[in-house]
């Protein structure tokens, strides 16, 4: 645990932590988090946001289950962003679609939205 705390003060900023409303923490690549315009802005080193200094973003309106799906999408988007070919569909369970839509509106994806398809 102390290694994690010391890394937030060091130059190692490859990973960031996203924290859900129910306390689940997900460590993801900064480049994956940057798919979201909101997260990119909050984590920008030139910003004065505490999230940028701590490499940790608390998302009080997003549950752990939903944040896990958001993280999956961020990696999915990162993997396929430079692939002009056939991109596979990103599956969203119907019972999660509305909540994911609200989260995508808040998170503001690079292309204007993080979509549920």
PDB file of C-alpha atoms in Angstrom:
ATOM      1  CA  UNK A   1       0.000   0.000   0.000  1.00  0.00           C
ATOM      2  CA  UNK A   2       2.781   2.427   0.800  1.00  0.00           C
ATOM      3  CA  UNK A   3       4.196   1.838  -2.686  1.00  0.00           C
ATOM      4  CA  UNK A   4       0.927   3.053  -4.192  1.00  0.00           C
ATOM      5  CA  UNK A   5       0.940   6.192  -2.069  1.00  0.00           C
ATOM      6  CA  UNK A   6       4.525   7.046  -2.929  1.00  0.00           C
ATOM      7  CA  UNK A   7       3.874   6.594  -6.648  1.00  0.00           C
ATOM      8  CA  UNK A   8       1.332   9.414  -6.675  1.00  0.00           C
ATOM      9  CA  UNK A   9       4.068  11.836  -5.649  1.00  0.00           C
ATOM     10  CA  UNK A  10       6.680  10.437  -8.008  1.00  0.00           C
ATOM     11  CA  UNK A  11       6.937  10.991 -11.737  1.00  0.00           C
ATOM     12  CA  UNK A  12       5.143   7.687 -12.488  1.00  0.00           C
ATOM     13  CA  UNK A  13       1.781   8.796 -13.811  1.00  0.00           C
ATOM     14  CA  UNK A  14       1.088   5.984 -16.269  1.00  0.00           C
ATOM     15  CA  UNK A  15      -1.918   4.750 -14.267  1.00  0.00           C
ATOM     16  CA  UNK A  16      -4.793   6.576 -12.607  1.00  0.00           C
ATOM     17  CA  UNK A  17      -7.386   5.344 -10.126  1.00  0.00           C
ATOM     18  CA  UNK A  18     -11.108   5.767 -10.668  1.00  0.00           C
ATOM     19  CA  UNK A  19     -13.279   5.397  -7.568  1.00  0.00           C
ATOM     20  CA  UNK A  20     -16.982   4.548  -7.728  1.00  0.00           C
ATOM     21  CA  UNK A  21     -19.772   5.811  -5.486  1.00  0.00           C
ATOM     22  CA  UNK A  22     -19.688   2.540  -3.539  1.00  0.00           C
ATOM     23  CA  UNK A  23     -15.921   2.580  -3.009  1.00  0.00           C
ATOM     24  CA  UNK A  24     -14.646   0.291  -5.762  1.00  0.00           C
ATOM     25  CA  UNK A  25     -11.322   1.440  -7.215  1.00  0.00           C
ATOM     26  CA  UNK A  26     -10.137   0.701 -10.732  1.00  0.00           C
ATOM     27  CA  UNK A  27      -6.569   1.372 -11.798  1.00  0.00           C
ATOM     28  CA  UNK A  28      -6.421   2.099 -15.525  1.00  0.00           C
ATOM     29  CA  UNK A  29      -3.906   3.481 -17.978  1.00  0.00           C
ATOM     30  CA  UNK A  30      -3.911   7.275 -18.160  1.00  0.00           C
ATOM     31  CA  UNK A  31      -4.210   6.988 -21.952  1.00  0.00           C
ATOM     32  CA  UNK A  32      -7.419   4.953 -21.531  1.00  0.00           C
ATOM     33  CA  UNK A  33      -8.841   7.493 -19.076  1.00  0.00           C
ATOM     34  CA  UNK A  34      -8.022  10.242 -21.594  1.00  0.00           C
ATOM     35  CA  UNK A  35     -10.658   8.794 -23.953  1.00  0.00           C
ATOM     36  CA  UNK A  36     -13.079  10.674 -21.687  1.00  0.00           C
ATOM     37  CA  UNK A  37     -12.932  14.442 -22.133  1.00  0.00           C
ATOM     38  CA  UNK A  38     -13.996  14.955 -18.517  1.00  0.00           C
ATOM     39  CA  UNK A  39     -11.340  12.642 -17.090  1.00  0.00           C
ATOM     40  CA  UNK A  40      -8.714  14.051 -19.464  1.00  0.00           C
ATOM     41  CA  UNK A  41      -9.434  17.569 -18.200  1.00  0.00           C
ATOM     42  CA  UNK A  42      -9.481  16.548 -14.541  1.00  0.00           C
ATOM     43  CA  UNK A  43      -6.198  14.648 -14.852  1.00  0.00           C
ATOM     44  CA  UNK A  44      -4.358  17.215 -16.961  1.00  0.00           C
ATOM     45  CA  UNK A  45      -1.057  18.106 -15.331  1.00  0.00           C
ATOM     46  CA  UNK A  46      -1.618  21.743 -16.307  1.00  0.00           C
ATOM     47  CA  UNK A  47      -4.895  21.869 -14.356  1.00  0.00           C
ATOM     48  CA  UNK A  48      -5.234  22.825 -10.728  1.00  0.00           C
ATOM     49  CA  UNK A  49      -7.570  19.932  -9.982  1.00  0.00           C
ATOM     50  CA  UNK A  50      -6.718  17.807  -6.956  1.00  0.00           C
ATOM     51  CA  UNK A  51      -7.403  14.753  -9.145  1.00  0.00           C
ATOM     52  CA  UNK A  52      -4.382  15.641 -11.302  1.00  0.00           C
ATOM     53  CA  UNK A  53      -2.142  15.856  -8.260  1.00  0.00           C
ATOM     54  CA  UNK A  54      -3.396  12.605  -6.731  1.00  0.00           C
ATOM     55  CA  UNK A  55      -3.957  10.598  -9.959  1.00  0.00           C
ATOM     56  CA  UNK A  56      -7.285   9.603  -8.436  1.00  0.00           C
ATOM     57  CA  UNK A  57     -10.810  10.550  -9.514  1.00  0.00           C
ATOM     58  CA  UNK A  58     -13.840   9.941  -7.313  1.00  0.00           C
ATOM     59  CA  UNK A  59     -17.032   9.529  -9.340  1.00  0.00           C
ATOM     60  CA  UNK A  60     -19.838   9.882  -6.769  1.00  0.00           C
ATOM     61  CA  UNK A  61     -22.671   9.246  -9.241  1.00  0.00           C
ATOM     62  CA  UNK A  62     -21.268   6.085 -10.839  1.00  0.00           C
ATOM     63  CA  UNK A  63     -21.609   2.690  -9.128  1.00  0.00           C
ATOM     64  CA  UNK A  64     -18.851   0.097  -9.114  1.00  0.00           C
ATOM     65  CA  UNK A  65     -20.649  -2.184 -11.577  1.00  0.00           C
ATOM     66  CA  UNK A  66     -21.208   0.710 -13.967  1.00  0.00           C
ATOM     67  CA  UNK A  67     -17.655   2.034 -13.556  1.00  0.00           C
ATOM     68  CA  UNK A  68     -16.301  -1.397 -14.444  1.00  0.00           C
ATOM     69  CA  UNK A  69     -18.248  -1.253 -17.736  1.00  0.00           C
ATOM     70  CA  UNK A  70     -17.021   2.312 -18.339  1.00  0.00           C
ATOM     71  CA  UNK A  71     -13.420   1.136 -17.847  1.00  0.00           C
ATOM     72  CA  UNK A  72     -14.018  -1.719 -20.296  1.00  0.00           C
ATOM     73  CA  UNK A  73     -15.277   0.810 -22.832  1.00  0.00           C
ATOM     74  CA  UNK A  74     -12.325   3.159 -22.290  1.00  0.00           C
ATOM     75  CA  UNK A  75      -9.930   0.302 -23.099  1.00  0.00           C
ATOM     76  CA  UNK A  76     -12.119  -0.839 -26.007  1.00  0.00           C
ATOM     77  CA  UNK A  77     -12.054   2.668 -27.471  1.00  0.00           C
ATOM     78  CA  UNK A  78      -8.300   3.016 -26.919  1.00  0.00           C
ATOM     79  CA  UNK A  79      -7.672  -0.324 -28.644  1.00  0.00           C
ATOM     80  CA  UNK A  80      -9.792   0.527 -31.696  1.00  0.00           C
ATOM     81  CA  UNK A  81      -9.292   4.300 -32.032  1.00  0.00           C
ATOM     82  CA  UNK A  82      -6.717   4.020 -34.822  1.00  0.00           C
ATOM     83  CA  UNK A  83      -8.321   1.026 -36.510  1.00  0.00           C
ATOM     84  CA  UNK A  84     -10.256   2.145 -39.590  1.00  0.00           C
ATOM     85  CA  UNK A  85     -11.292  -1.445 -40.299  1.00  0.00           C
ATOM     86  CA  UNK A  86     -14.143  -3.507 -38.964  1.00  0.00           C
ATOM     87  CA  UNK A  87     -14.608  -2.575 -35.294  1.00  0.00           C
ATOM     88  CA  UNK A  88     -16.538  -5.137 -33.241  1.00  0.00           C
ATOM     89  CA  UNK A  89     -19.627  -4.021 -31.346  1.00  0.00           C
ATOM     90  CA  UNK A  90     -19.254  -3.087 -27.703  1.00  0.00           C
ATOM     91  CA  UNK A  91     -21.864  -5.068 -25.798  1.00  0.00           C
ATOM     92  CA  UNK A  92     -23.942  -3.274 -23.178  1.00  0.00           C
ATOM     93  CA  UNK A  93     -26.462  -5.216 -21.093  1.00  0.00           C
ATOM     94  CA  UNK A  94     -29.920  -3.665 -21.647  1.00  0.00           C
ATOM     95  CA  UNK A  95     -30.458  -3.222 -17.903  1.00  0.00           C
ATOM     96  CA  UNK A  96     -27.339  -1.048 -17.770  1.00  0.00           C
ATOM     97  CA  UNK A  97     -27.990   1.048 -20.898  1.00  0.00           C
ATOM     98  CA  UNK A  98     -29.767   4.012 -19.282  1.00  0.00           C
ATOM     99  CA  UNK A  99     -27.248   4.387 -16.459  1.00  0.00           C
ATOM    100  CA  UNK A 100     -24.401   4.067 -18.945  1.00  0.00           C
ATOM    101  CA  UNK A 101     -25.944   6.771 -21.105  1.00  0.00           C
ATOM    102  CA  UNK A 102     -26.054   9.141 -18.118  1.00  0.00           C
ATOM    103  CA  UNK A 103     -22.445   8.281 -17.234  1.00  0.00           C
ATOM    104  CA  UNK A 104     -21.350   8.814 -20.849  1.00  0.00           C
ATOM    105  CA  UNK A 105     -22.945  12.254 -20.860  1.00  0.00           C
ATOM    106  CA  UNK A 106     -20.964  13.201 -17.755  1.00  0.00           C
ATOM    107  CA  UNK A 107     -17.714  11.634 -18.966  1.00  0.00           C
ATOM    108  CA  UNK A 108     -17.791  13.257 -22.425  1.00  0.00           C
ATOM    109  CA  UNK A 109     -15.903  10.884 -24.717  1.00  0.00           C
ATOM    110  CA  UNK A 110     -13.292  12.091 -27.231  1.00  0.00           C
ATOM    111  CA  UNK A 111     -15.754  11.917 -30.093  1.00  0.00           C
ATOM    112  CA  UNK A 112     -18.408  13.799 -28.140  1.00  0.00           C
ATOM    113  CA  UNK A 113     -19.830  10.815 -26.306  1.00  0.00           C
ATOM    114  CA  UNK A 114     -19.122   7.473 -24.796  1.00  0.00           C
ATOM    115  CA  UNK A 115     -21.883   5.555 -26.505  1.00  0.00           C
ATOM    116  CA  UNK A 116     -23.828   2.480 -25.608  1.00  0.00           C
ATOM    117  CA  UNK A 117     -24.585   0.563 -28.783  1.00  0.00           C
TER     118      UNK A 117
END
